[in-house]
GROMACS .gro file of C-alpha atoms in nm:
model
  434
    1MET     CA    1   2.235  -1.600  -7.924
    2ALA     CA    2   1.932  -1.425  -7.775
    3ASP     CA    3   1.697  -1.602  -7.511
    4ILE     CA    4   1.360  -1.533  -7.700
    5ILE     CA    5   1.255  -1.400  -8.034
    6ILE     CA    6   0.893  -1.303  -8.089
    7LYS     CA    7   0.814  -1.286  -8.464
    8ASN     CA    8   0.544  -1.188  -8.700
    9GLY     CA    9   0.332  -1.001  -8.457
   10TYR     CA   10   0.185  -0.658  -8.457
   11ILE     CA   11   0.413  -0.479  -8.215
   12LEU     CA   12   0.233  -0.204  -8.013
   13THR     CA   13   0.525  -0.045  -7.861
   14MET     CA   14   0.358   0.217  -7.633
   15ASP     CA   15   0.668   0.409  -7.705
   16PRO     CA   16   0.600   0.778  -7.820
   17SER     CA   17   0.933   0.785  -7.992
   18LEU     CA   18   0.895   0.459  -8.182
   19GLU     CA   19   0.624   0.368  -8.446
   20ASN     CA   20   0.429   0.040  -8.408
   21ILE     CA   21   0.541  -0.239  -8.631
   22LYS     CA   22   0.271  -0.419  -8.824
   23ASN     CA   23   0.477  -0.734  -8.878
   24GLY     CA   24   0.776  -0.700  -8.646
   25VAL     CA   25   1.026  -0.865  -8.414
   26VAL     CA   26   1.115  -0.827  -8.054
   27VAL     CA   27   1.445  -0.986  -7.930
   28ILE     CA   28   1.480  -1.068  -7.549
   29GLU     CA   29   1.804  -1.141  -7.367
   30ASP     CA   30   1.910  -1.155  -7.009
   31GLY     CA   31   1.563  -1.027  -6.890
   32ARG     CA   32   1.581  -0.719  -7.133
   33ILE     CA   33   1.445  -0.614  -7.466
   34THR     CA   34   1.757  -0.587  -7.688
   35ASP     CA   35   1.575  -0.516  -8.008
   36VAL     CA   36   1.256  -0.400  -8.163
   37CYS     CA   37   1.250  -0.425  -8.551
   38GLU     CA   38   1.114  -0.543  -8.859
   39LYS     CA   39   1.365  -0.832  -8.920
   40THR     CA   40   1.667  -0.961  -8.729
   41GLU     CA   41   1.953  -1.189  -8.825
   42GLU     CA   42   1.968  -1.297  -8.441
   43THR     CA   43   1.876  -1.660  -8.347
   44ALA     CA   44   1.742  -1.765  -8.008
   45GLU     CA   45   1.677  -2.064  -7.792
   46THR     CA   46   1.309  -1.994  -7.810
   47VAL     CA   47   1.114  -1.850  -8.116
   48ILE     CA   48   0.752  -1.755  -8.061
   49ASP     CA   49   0.543  -1.703  -8.386
   50ALA     CA   50   0.295  -1.417  -8.284
   51GLN     CA   51   0.118  -1.428  -8.627
   52GLY     CA   52  -0.218  -1.287  -8.592
   53SER     CA   53  -0.150  -1.143  -8.252
   54VAL     CA   54  -0.048  -0.817  -8.077
   55VAL     CA   55   0.265  -0.795  -7.881
   56MET     CA   56   0.251  -0.537  -7.629
   57PRO     CA   57   0.373  -0.434  -7.286
   58GLY     CA   58   0.207  -0.614  -6.997
   59PHE     CA   59  -0.042  -0.450  -6.770
   60VAL     CA   60   0.062  -0.290  -6.421
   61ASN     CA   61  -0.228  -0.321  -6.180
   62THR     CA   62  -0.143  -0.032  -5.931
   63HIS     CA   63  -0.395  -0.104  -5.645
   64THR     CA   64  -0.483  -0.466  -5.520
   65HIS     CA   65  -0.540  -0.653  -5.213
   66ALA     CA   66  -0.450  -0.997  -5.368
   67GLY     CA   67  -0.535  -1.208  -5.065
   68MET     CA   68  -0.896  -1.095  -5.104
   69THR     CA   69  -0.961  -1.342  -5.393
   70LEU     CA   70  -1.098  -1.561  -5.111
   71PHE     CA   71  -1.390  -1.292  -5.086
   72ARG     CA   72  -1.465  -1.309  -5.457
   73GLY     CA   73  -1.847  -1.306  -5.475
   74TYR     CA   74  -1.889  -1.281  -5.083
   75ALA     CA   75  -2.144  -1.039  -4.962
   76ASP     CA   76  -2.208  -0.850  -5.292
   77ASP     CA   77  -2.472  -0.579  -5.366
   78LEU     CA   78  -2.472  -0.403  -5.015
   79ALA     CA   79  -2.424  -0.077  -4.865
   80LEU     CA   80  -2.067   0.003  -4.799
   81SER     CA   81  -2.118   0.014  -4.402
   82ASP     CA   82  -2.297  -0.315  -4.401
   83TRP     CA   83  -2.057  -0.473  -4.647
   84LEU     CA   84  -1.761  -0.388  -4.437
   85GLU     CA   85  -1.883  -0.392  -4.074
   86ASN     CA   86  -2.102  -0.696  -4.101
   87HIS     CA   87  -1.943  -0.917  -4.370
   88ILE     CA   88  -1.572  -0.820  -4.485
   89TRP     CA   89  -1.420  -0.711  -4.141
   90PRO     CA   90  -1.559  -1.011  -3.949
   91ALA     CA   91  -1.423  -1.249  -4.209
   92GLU     CA   92  -1.083  -1.078  -4.234
   93ALA     CA   93  -1.056  -1.129  -3.858
   94GLU     CA   94  -1.048  -1.501  -3.926
   95LEU     CA   95  -0.773  -1.480  -4.186
   96THR     CA   96  -0.466  -1.685  -4.127
   97ALA     CA   97  -0.125  -1.668  -4.306
   98SER     CA   98  -0.208  -1.976  -4.511
   99ASP     CA   99  -0.519  -1.814  -4.635
  100VAL     CA  100  -0.352  -1.512  -4.757
  101TYR     CA  101  -0.093  -1.736  -4.923
  102ALA     CA  102  -0.364  -1.952  -5.104
  103GLY     CA  103  -0.557  -1.645  -5.196
  104THR     CA  104  -0.254  -1.455  -5.327
  105ARG     CA  105  -0.162  -1.759  -5.542
  106LEU     CA  106  -0.515  -1.758  -5.696
  107ALA     CA  107  -0.459  -1.390  -5.759
  108CYS     CA  108  -0.120  -1.435  -5.922
  109LEU     CA  109  -0.250  -1.714  -6.152
  110GLU     CA  110  -0.543  -1.486  -6.258
  111MET     CA  111  -0.303  -1.195  -6.327
  112VAL     CA  112  -0.060  -1.428  -6.532
  113LYS     CA  113  -0.348  -1.561  -6.729
  114SER     CA  114  -0.480  -1.194  -6.795
  115GLY     CA  115  -0.169  -1.023  -6.897
  116THR     CA  116  -0.071  -0.835  -6.570
  117ILE     CA  117   0.312  -0.826  -6.515
  118ALA     CA  118   0.328  -0.627  -6.200
  119PHE     CA  119   0.101  -0.529  -5.923
  120ALA     CA  120   0.078  -0.304  -5.613
  121ASP     CA  121  -0.058  -0.474  -5.310
  122MET     CA  122  -0.155  -0.373  -4.972
  123TYR     CA  123  -0.277  -0.635  -4.710
  124PHE     CA  124  -0.200  -0.853  -4.416
  125PHE     CA  125   0.068  -1.142  -4.374
  126MET     CA  126   0.257  -0.962  -4.644
  127GLU     CA  127   0.555  -1.212  -4.598
  128GLU     CA  128   0.319  -1.479  -4.751
  129VAL     CA  129   0.240  -1.248  -5.050
  130GLY     CA  130   0.622  -1.184  -5.095
  131LYS     CA  131   0.679  -1.572  -5.108
  132VAL     CA  132   0.412  -1.606  -5.372
  133VAL     CA  133   0.545  -1.318  -5.585
  134GLU     CA  134   0.897  -1.458  -5.562
  135SER     CA  135   0.794  -1.812  -5.668
  136SER     CA  136   0.542  -1.683  -5.945
  137GLY     CA  137   0.773  -1.482  -6.137
  138LEU     CA  138   0.580  -1.171  -6.128
  139ARG     CA  139   0.672  -0.820  -6.025
  140ALA     CA  140   0.509  -0.639  -5.739
  141ALA     CA  141   0.523  -0.355  -5.499
  142LEU     CA  142   0.411  -0.491  -5.159
  143SER     CA  143   0.300  -0.293  -4.854
  144TYR     CA  144   0.170  -0.405  -4.501
  145GLY     CA  145  -0.148  -0.215  -4.446
  146MET     CA  146  -0.107  -0.025  -4.132
  147ILE     CA  147  -0.423   0.079  -3.958
  148GLU     CA  148  -0.350   0.281  -3.638
  149LEU     CA  149  -0.691   0.434  -3.544
  150TRP     CA  150  -0.535   0.709  -3.323
  151ASP     CA  151  -0.406   0.443  -3.080
  152GLU     CA  152  -0.036   0.559  -3.008
  153GLU     CA  153   0.082   0.218  -2.894
  154LYS     CA  154  -0.094   0.037  -3.179
  155GLY     CA  155   0.081   0.297  -3.405
  156LYS     CA  156   0.416   0.193  -3.282
  157THR     CA  157   0.349  -0.175  -3.332
  158GLU     CA  158   0.203  -0.110  -3.686
  159LEU     CA  159   0.503   0.107  -3.787
  160LYS     CA  160   0.742  -0.162  -3.655
  161LYS     CA  161   0.583  -0.416  -3.852
  162GLY     CA  162   0.574  -0.199  -4.167
  163ARG     CA  163   0.924  -0.106  -4.142
  164SER     CA  164   1.042  -0.468  -4.074
  165PHE     CA  165   0.864  -0.576  -4.396
  166VAL     CA  166   1.032  -0.295  -4.597
  167ASN     CA  167   1.367  -0.388  -4.456
  168GLU     CA  168   1.335  -0.757  -4.530
  169TRP     CA  169   1.166  -0.749  -4.867
  170ASN     CA  170   1.269  -0.444  -5.056
  171GLY     CA  171   1.472  -0.556  -5.350
  172ARG     CA  172   1.396  -0.911  -5.331
  173ALA     CA  173   1.352  -1.190  -5.597
  174GLY     CA  174   1.635  -1.012  -5.800
  175GLY     CA  175   1.474  -0.679  -5.777
  176ARG     CA  176   1.122  -0.794  -5.893
  177ILE     CA  177   0.981  -0.714  -5.549
  178SER     CA  178   0.988  -0.369  -5.408
  179ALA     CA  179   0.856  -0.294  -5.055
  180MET     CA  180   0.633   0.007  -4.985
  181TYR     CA  181   0.497   0.167  -4.662
  182GLY     CA  182   0.118   0.123  -4.650
  183PRO     CA  183  -0.075   0.355  -4.410
  184HIS     CA  184  -0.430   0.262  -4.493
  185ALA     CA  185  -0.596   0.599  -4.521
  186PRO     CA  186  -0.600   0.945  -4.356
  187ASN     CA  187  -0.950   0.856  -4.194
  188THR     CA  188  -0.801   0.529  -4.032
  189CYS     CA  189  -0.445   0.672  -3.930
  190SER     CA  190  -0.382   0.995  -3.725
  191LYS     CA  191  -0.185   1.295  -3.855
  192GLU     CA  192   0.091   1.225  -3.627
  193PHE     CA  193   0.115   0.868  -3.731
  194LEU     CA  194   0.119   0.979  -4.097
  195MET     CA  195   0.406   1.205  -4.028
  196LYS     CA  196   0.615   0.925  -3.870
  197VAL     CA  197   0.540   0.702  -4.188
  198ARG     CA  198   0.652   0.991  -4.405
  199GLU     CA  199   0.967   1.043  -4.211
  200GLN     CA  200   1.027   0.668  -4.208
  201ALA     CA  201   0.966   0.624  -4.580
  202THR     CA  202   1.209   0.893  -4.671
  203GLU     CA  203   1.480   0.771  -4.426
  204ASP     CA  204   1.440   0.407  -4.581
  205ASN     CA  205   1.404   0.533  -4.950
  206ALA     CA  206   1.080   0.347  -4.971
  207LYS     CA  207   0.749   0.440  -5.150
  208ILE     CA  208   0.427   0.493  -4.986
  209HIS     CA  209   0.067   0.335  -5.088
  210ILE     CA  210  -0.220   0.501  -4.930
  211HIS     CA  211  -0.597   0.524  -4.990
  212VAL     CA  212  -0.713   0.884  -5.036
  213LEU     CA  213  -1.067   1.032  -5.061
  214GLU     CA  214  -1.230   0.696  -5.180
  215THR     CA  215  -1.563   0.795  -5.020
  216GLU     CA  216  -1.775   1.100  -4.939
  217ALA     CA  217  -1.800   0.968  -4.587
  218GLU     CA  218  -1.405   1.000  -4.560
  219LEU     CA  219  -1.429   1.359  -4.713
  220ASN     CA  220  -1.702   1.460  -4.452
  221GLN     CA  221  -1.500   1.295  -4.155
  222MET     CA  222  -1.182   1.484  -4.234
  223LYS     CA  223  -1.351   1.816  -4.274
  224GLU     CA  224  -1.505   1.775  -3.927
  225GLN     CA  225  -1.188   1.650  -3.770
  226TYR     CA  226  -0.937   1.884  -3.932
  227GLY     CA  227  -1.141   2.157  -4.103
  228MET     CA  228  -1.003   2.036  -4.420
  229CYS     CA  229  -1.013   1.735  -4.671
  230SER     CA  230  -0.761   1.441  -4.681
  231VAL     CA  231  -0.553   1.607  -4.966
  232ASN     CA  232  -0.507   1.929  -4.783
  233MET     CA  233  -0.429   1.769  -4.457
  234LEU     CA  234  -0.173   1.534  -4.609
  235ASP     CA  235  -0.034   1.844  -4.799
  236SER     CA  236  -0.015   2.023  -4.463
  237ILE     CA  237   0.246   1.777  -4.335
  238ASP     CA  238   0.448   1.763  -4.652
  239PHE     CA  239   0.328   1.398  -4.697
  240PHE     CA  240   0.314   1.410  -5.065
  241GLY     CA  241   0.579   1.349  -5.340
  242PRO     CA  242   0.651   1.152  -5.642
  243ASP     CA  243   0.710   0.845  -5.415
  244VAL     CA  244   0.336   0.836  -5.311
  245LEU     CA  245   0.082   0.614  -5.470
  246ALA     CA  246  -0.265   0.740  -5.390
  247ALA     CA  247  -0.542   0.487  -5.450
  248HIS     CA  248  -0.905   0.599  -5.565
  249CYS     CA  249  -0.893   0.976  -5.530
  250VAL     CA  250  -1.262   1.015  -5.605
  251TRP     CA  251  -1.403   1.311  -5.412
  252LEU     CA  252  -1.140   1.575  -5.531
  253SER     CA  253  -1.179   1.948  -5.576
  254ASP     CA  254  -1.006   2.136  -5.833
  255GLY     CA  255  -0.757   2.245  -5.573
  256ASP     CA  256  -0.702   1.885  -5.454
  257MET     CA  257  -0.616   1.809  -5.818
  258ASP     CA  258  -0.356   2.087  -5.844
  259ILE     CA  259  -0.213   1.982  -5.502
  260LEU     CA  260  -0.165   1.619  -5.644
  261ARG     CA  261  -0.030   1.727  -5.979
  262ASN     CA  262   0.219   1.989  -5.816
  263ASN     CA  263   0.356   1.716  -5.586
  264ASN     CA  264   0.378   1.454  -5.863
  265VAL     CA  265   0.167   1.213  -5.669
  266ASN     CA  266   0.068   0.893  -5.858
  267ILE     CA  267  -0.296   0.815  -5.866
  268SER     CA  268  -0.446   0.486  -5.905
  269HIS     CA  269  -0.804   0.491  -6.057
  270ASN     CA  270  -1.022   0.196  -5.974
  271PRO     CA  271  -1.335   0.240  -6.169
  272VAL     CA  272  -1.502  -0.081  -6.131
  273SER     CA  273  -1.463  -0.088  -5.754
  274ASN     CA  274  -1.582   0.265  -5.728
  275MET     CA  275  -1.894   0.184  -5.921
  276LYS     CA  276  -1.973  -0.136  -5.738
  277LEU     CA  277  -1.949   0.017  -5.393
  278ALA     CA  278  -2.120   0.344  -5.520
  279SER     CA  279  -1.817   0.546  -5.413
  280GLY     CA  280  -1.846   0.790  -5.683
  281ILE     CA  281  -1.670   0.873  -6.009
  282ALA     CA  282  -1.304   1.012  -5.995
  283PRO     CA  283  -1.232   1.319  -6.219
  284ILE     CA  284  -0.995   1.144  -6.436
  285THR     CA  285  -1.007   1.361  -6.738
  286LYS     CA  286  -0.924   1.668  -6.526
  287LEU     CA  287  -0.651   1.501  -6.358
  288LEU     CA  288  -0.497   1.399  -6.696
  289ASP     CA  289  -0.546   1.734  -6.842
  290ARG     CA  290  -0.345   1.878  -6.558
  291GLY     CA  291  -0.068   1.625  -6.655
  292ALA     CA  292  -0.100   1.423  -6.343
  293ASN     CA  293   0.011   1.053  -6.371
  294VAL     CA  294  -0.299   0.861  -6.341
  295CYS     CA  295  -0.267   0.468  -6.366
  296LEU     CA  296  -0.522   0.185  -6.316
  297GLY     CA  297  -0.593  -0.057  -6.039
  298THR     CA  298  -0.860  -0.325  -5.986
  299ASP     CA  299  -0.893  -0.295  -5.611
  300GLY     CA  300  -0.950  -0.639  -5.419
  301CYS     CA  301  -1.180  -0.910  -5.555
  302ALA     CA  302  -1.440  -0.845  -5.289
  303SER     CA  303  -1.526  -0.526  -5.455
  304ASN     CA  304  -1.446  -0.570  -5.839
  305ASN     CA  305  -1.483  -0.910  -5.860
  306ASN     CA  306  -1.185  -0.996  -6.080
  307LEU     CA  307  -0.823  -0.869  -6.153
  308GLY     CA  308  -0.879  -0.826  -6.523
  309MET     CA  309  -0.707  -0.504  -6.670
  310PHE     CA  310  -0.907  -0.529  -6.989
  311GLU     CA  311  -1.229  -0.475  -6.815
  312GLU     CA  312  -1.085  -0.196  -6.613
  313MET     CA  313  -0.947  -0.015  -6.923
  314LYS     CA  314  -1.309  -0.043  -7.082
  315THR     CA  315  -1.481   0.073  -6.781
  316ALA     CA  316  -1.255   0.364  -6.718
  317ALA     CA  317  -1.304   0.498  -7.068
  318LEU     CA  318  -1.676   0.445  -7.089
  319LEU     CA  319  -1.732   0.591  -6.738
  320GLN     CA  320  -1.534   0.920  -6.821
  321LYS     CA  321  -1.746   0.953  -7.148
  322VAL     CA  322  -2.078   0.940  -6.976
  323ASP     CA  323  -1.971   1.137  -6.670
  324THR     CA  324  -1.841   1.417  -6.905
  325MET     CA  325  -2.101   1.361  -7.151
  326ASP     CA  326  -1.811   1.382  -7.416
  327PRO     CA  327  -1.763   1.062  -7.634
  328MET     CA  328  -1.400   1.188  -7.691
  329ALA     CA  329  -1.299   1.180  -7.327
  330LEU     CA  330  -1.035   0.928  -7.233
  331PRO     CA  331  -0.965   0.757  -7.584
  332ALA     CA  332  -0.836   0.410  -7.622
  333ARG     CA  333  -0.466   0.493  -7.645
  334GLN     CA  334  -0.484   0.708  -7.343
  335VAL     CA  335  -0.637   0.444  -7.122
  336LEU     CA  336  -0.383   0.187  -7.260
  337GLU     CA  337  -0.107   0.425  -7.136
  338MET     CA  338  -0.281   0.422  -6.796
  339ALA     CA  339  -0.255   0.053  -6.780
  340THR     CA  340   0.104   0.017  -6.898
  341VAL     CA  341   0.327   0.322  -6.921
  342ASN     CA  342   0.181   0.523  -6.633
  343GLY     CA  343   0.148   0.229  -6.414
  344ALA     CA  344   0.514   0.130  -6.459
  345LYS     CA  345   0.611   0.493  -6.378
  346ALA     CA  346   0.400   0.494  -6.056
  347LEU     CA  347   0.575   0.166  -5.937
  348GLY     CA  348   0.923   0.291  -6.052
  349ILE     CA  349   0.984  -0.006  -6.290
  350ASN     CA  350   1.147  -0.004  -6.630
  351SER     CA  351   0.859  -0.147  -6.809
  352GLY     CA  352   0.530  -0.043  -6.994
  353MET     CA  353   0.672  -0.018  -7.310
  354ILE     CA  354   0.835  -0.242  -7.588
  355ARG     CA  355   1.162  -0.051  -7.611
  356LYS     CA  356   1.524  -0.141  -7.645
  357GLY     CA  357   1.668  -0.161  -7.292
  358TYR     CA  358   1.351  -0.195  -7.109
  359ASN     CA  359   1.230  -0.508  -6.892
  360ALA     CA  360   1.122  -0.784  -7.111
  361ASP     CA  361   0.767  -0.770  -6.955
  362VAL     CA  362   0.562  -0.862  -7.264
  363ILE     CA  363   0.230  -1.009  -7.337
  364ILE     CA  364   0.085  -1.158  -7.661
  365VAL     CA  365  -0.293  -1.105  -7.735
  366ASP     CA  366  -0.451  -1.332  -7.981
  367MET     CA  367  -0.656  -1.132  -8.212
  368ASN     CA  368  -0.776  -1.434  -8.428
  369LYS     CA  369  -1.097  -1.433  -8.260
  370ALA     CA  370  -1.470  -1.380  -8.373
  371HIS     CA  371  -1.515  -1.079  -8.135
  372LEU     CA  372  -1.187  -0.917  -8.247
  373ASN     CA  373  -1.259  -0.905  -8.626
  374PRO     CA  374  -1.248  -0.738  -8.845
  375LEU     CA  375  -0.955  -0.536  -8.715
  376TYR     CA  376  -0.947  -0.152  -8.794
  377ASP     CA  377  -0.774  -0.007  -8.493
  378VAL     CA  378  -0.560  -0.198  -8.260
  379PRO     CA  379  -0.583   0.018  -7.934
  380SER     CA  380  -0.963   0.039  -7.984
  381HIS     CA  381  -0.988  -0.342  -8.000
  382LEU     CA  382  -0.781  -0.387  -7.697
  383VAL     CA  383  -0.979  -0.151  -7.485
  384TYR     CA  384  -1.330  -0.202  -7.632
  385SER     CA  385  -1.347  -0.561  -7.760
  386ALA     CA  386  -1.075  -0.769  -7.613
  387GLY     CA  387  -1.075  -0.947  -7.290
  388SER     CA  388  -0.858  -1.136  -7.023
  389SER     CA  389  -0.891  -1.472  -7.194
  390ASP     CA  390  -0.742  -1.333  -7.514
  391VAL     CA  391  -0.401  -1.326  -7.356
  392ARG     CA  392  -0.210  -1.619  -7.499
  393THR     CA  393   0.142  -1.565  -7.375
  394THR     CA  394   0.276  -1.374  -7.048
  395ILE     CA  395   0.662  -1.306  -7.029
  396VAL     CA  396   0.815  -1.121  -6.717
  397ASN     CA  397   1.177  -1.045  -6.674
  398GLY     CA  398   1.257  -1.236  -6.999
  399LYS     CA  399   1.084  -1.559  -6.847
  400VAL     CA  400   0.780  -1.716  -7.008
  401LEU     CA  401   0.517  -1.754  -6.737
  402MET     CA  402   0.229  -1.865  -6.984
  403ASP     CA  403   0.295  -2.000  -7.333
  404ASP     CA  404   0.004  -2.028  -7.568
  405TYR     CA  405  -0.245  -2.027  -7.282
  406ARG     CA  406  -0.054  -2.287  -7.090
  407VAL     CA  407   0.065  -2.165  -6.741
  408LEU     CA  408   0.421  -2.261  -6.681
  409CYS     CA  409   0.515  -2.097  -6.346
  410MET     CA  410   0.256  -2.274  -6.125
  411ASP     CA  411   0.019  -2.579  -6.129
  412GLU     CA  412  -0.300  -2.408  -6.226
  413GLN     CA  413  -0.537  -2.668  -6.108
  414LYS     CA  414  -0.363  -2.711  -5.774
  415VAL     CA  415  -0.386  -2.340  -5.716
  416ILE     CA  416  -0.752  -2.332  -5.792
  417ASP     CA  417  -0.826  -2.626  -5.558
  418GLU     CA  418  -0.623  -2.500  -5.277
  419GLY     CA  419  -0.784  -2.141  -5.307
  420ARG     CA  420  -1.136  -2.295  -5.307
  421ASP     CA  421  -1.049  -2.525  -5.016
  422ALA     CA  422  -0.897  -2.226  -4.808
  423ALA     CA  423  -1.223  -2.019  -4.884
  424GLU     CA  424  -1.445  -2.304  -4.768
  425LYS     CA  425  -1.248  -2.351  -4.433
  426LEU     CA  426  -1.232  -1.965  -4.383
  427MET     CA  427  -1.603  -1.919  -4.418
  428SER     CA  428  -1.683  -2.213  -4.186
  429ARG     CA  429  -1.488  -2.033  -3.934
  430VAL     CA  430  -1.671  -1.712  -3.991
  431ASP     CA  431  -1.993  -1.896  -3.972
  432ALA     CA  432  -1.912  -2.046  -3.633
  433LYS     CA  433  -1.854  -1.707  -3.496
  434LYS     CA  434  -2.206  -1.587  -3.581
   0.00000   0.00000   0.00000
């Protein structure tokens, strides 16, 4: 007997070797997909009727700062330097471990409700983030954000913290959690420090999560400091490889793109955040044309202001169309791949497709809504018409985290109340320091 059978749904497999099934069945057992077919003789403890819905792989959000949900809507519509120096950094200085715990729970609740099954996170108090992920049932690739600022002693301390986190958390929660090294960026970490991180990550067989060329200011600083941009500097120290997840990658030259592709670097595109902070437009179509693995991320809630991957997909597609002045740029199917298949590849997880043997990380999207009818093309509707609130069921590792819009893995109202309370107390401490 199987654990779960999903029947009567439109199966969007995202598997290039397997056709979509208009009225199909997905069989789940021991956390894995054991069959994808039109009919089955199997029985199961739980049977989910997906009539009128799309059954598809859950989303993989490849760049977040989950604890920053506490800054959602705080200090919007400001210049980047003002936003960071006068608002975000002073507020972050007042963060406590319990704040990050409450903020991350709020983030995980939002992700469960909006169909995200895995995320890559870089922040502080990462042990608290790990605890939340462990109890929530989600998958995550977590990294302690190391900022060295050319201070050798600080660098030793940061690397020690990063390594301690990797050693303690890599493989936790039955493998749902992986731990990465998280050097913040080439303009906040010295070349020497980044070389040490690369060496340590290789030794520990851990991946690396880093911001790269998010802003023009970073590009100019690196050229002044090293006589070359971030990509060329990192390439010169053999930093890159298929184990590197590079967030943003906005200010890239053609040569930079070739370097990233030739080293099989995973690129996390964050269009909403890049637009909101006026960071620029990443050359996604050029990267994809080169065969680079480009995935999607939301960034933190201070610069987005949500963690919804439907909005991120639509924005990514529209932004490339208007940037290239080509309405055929980044079509719906391709952006869906970025949000599922490519994201799973970047994090090294066996998810992203509805395929036999893959992780049972599945979402069900309710298409019986006014804004989703009539239905001509499923990928098009998912990218251009659907929203986070259309996800009715979220399953991770074969466990139902949300069933027919009802969250089962946490107390929804309690998480919201405690997140709001933590934010109020945090801001009162921030105001007291002004």
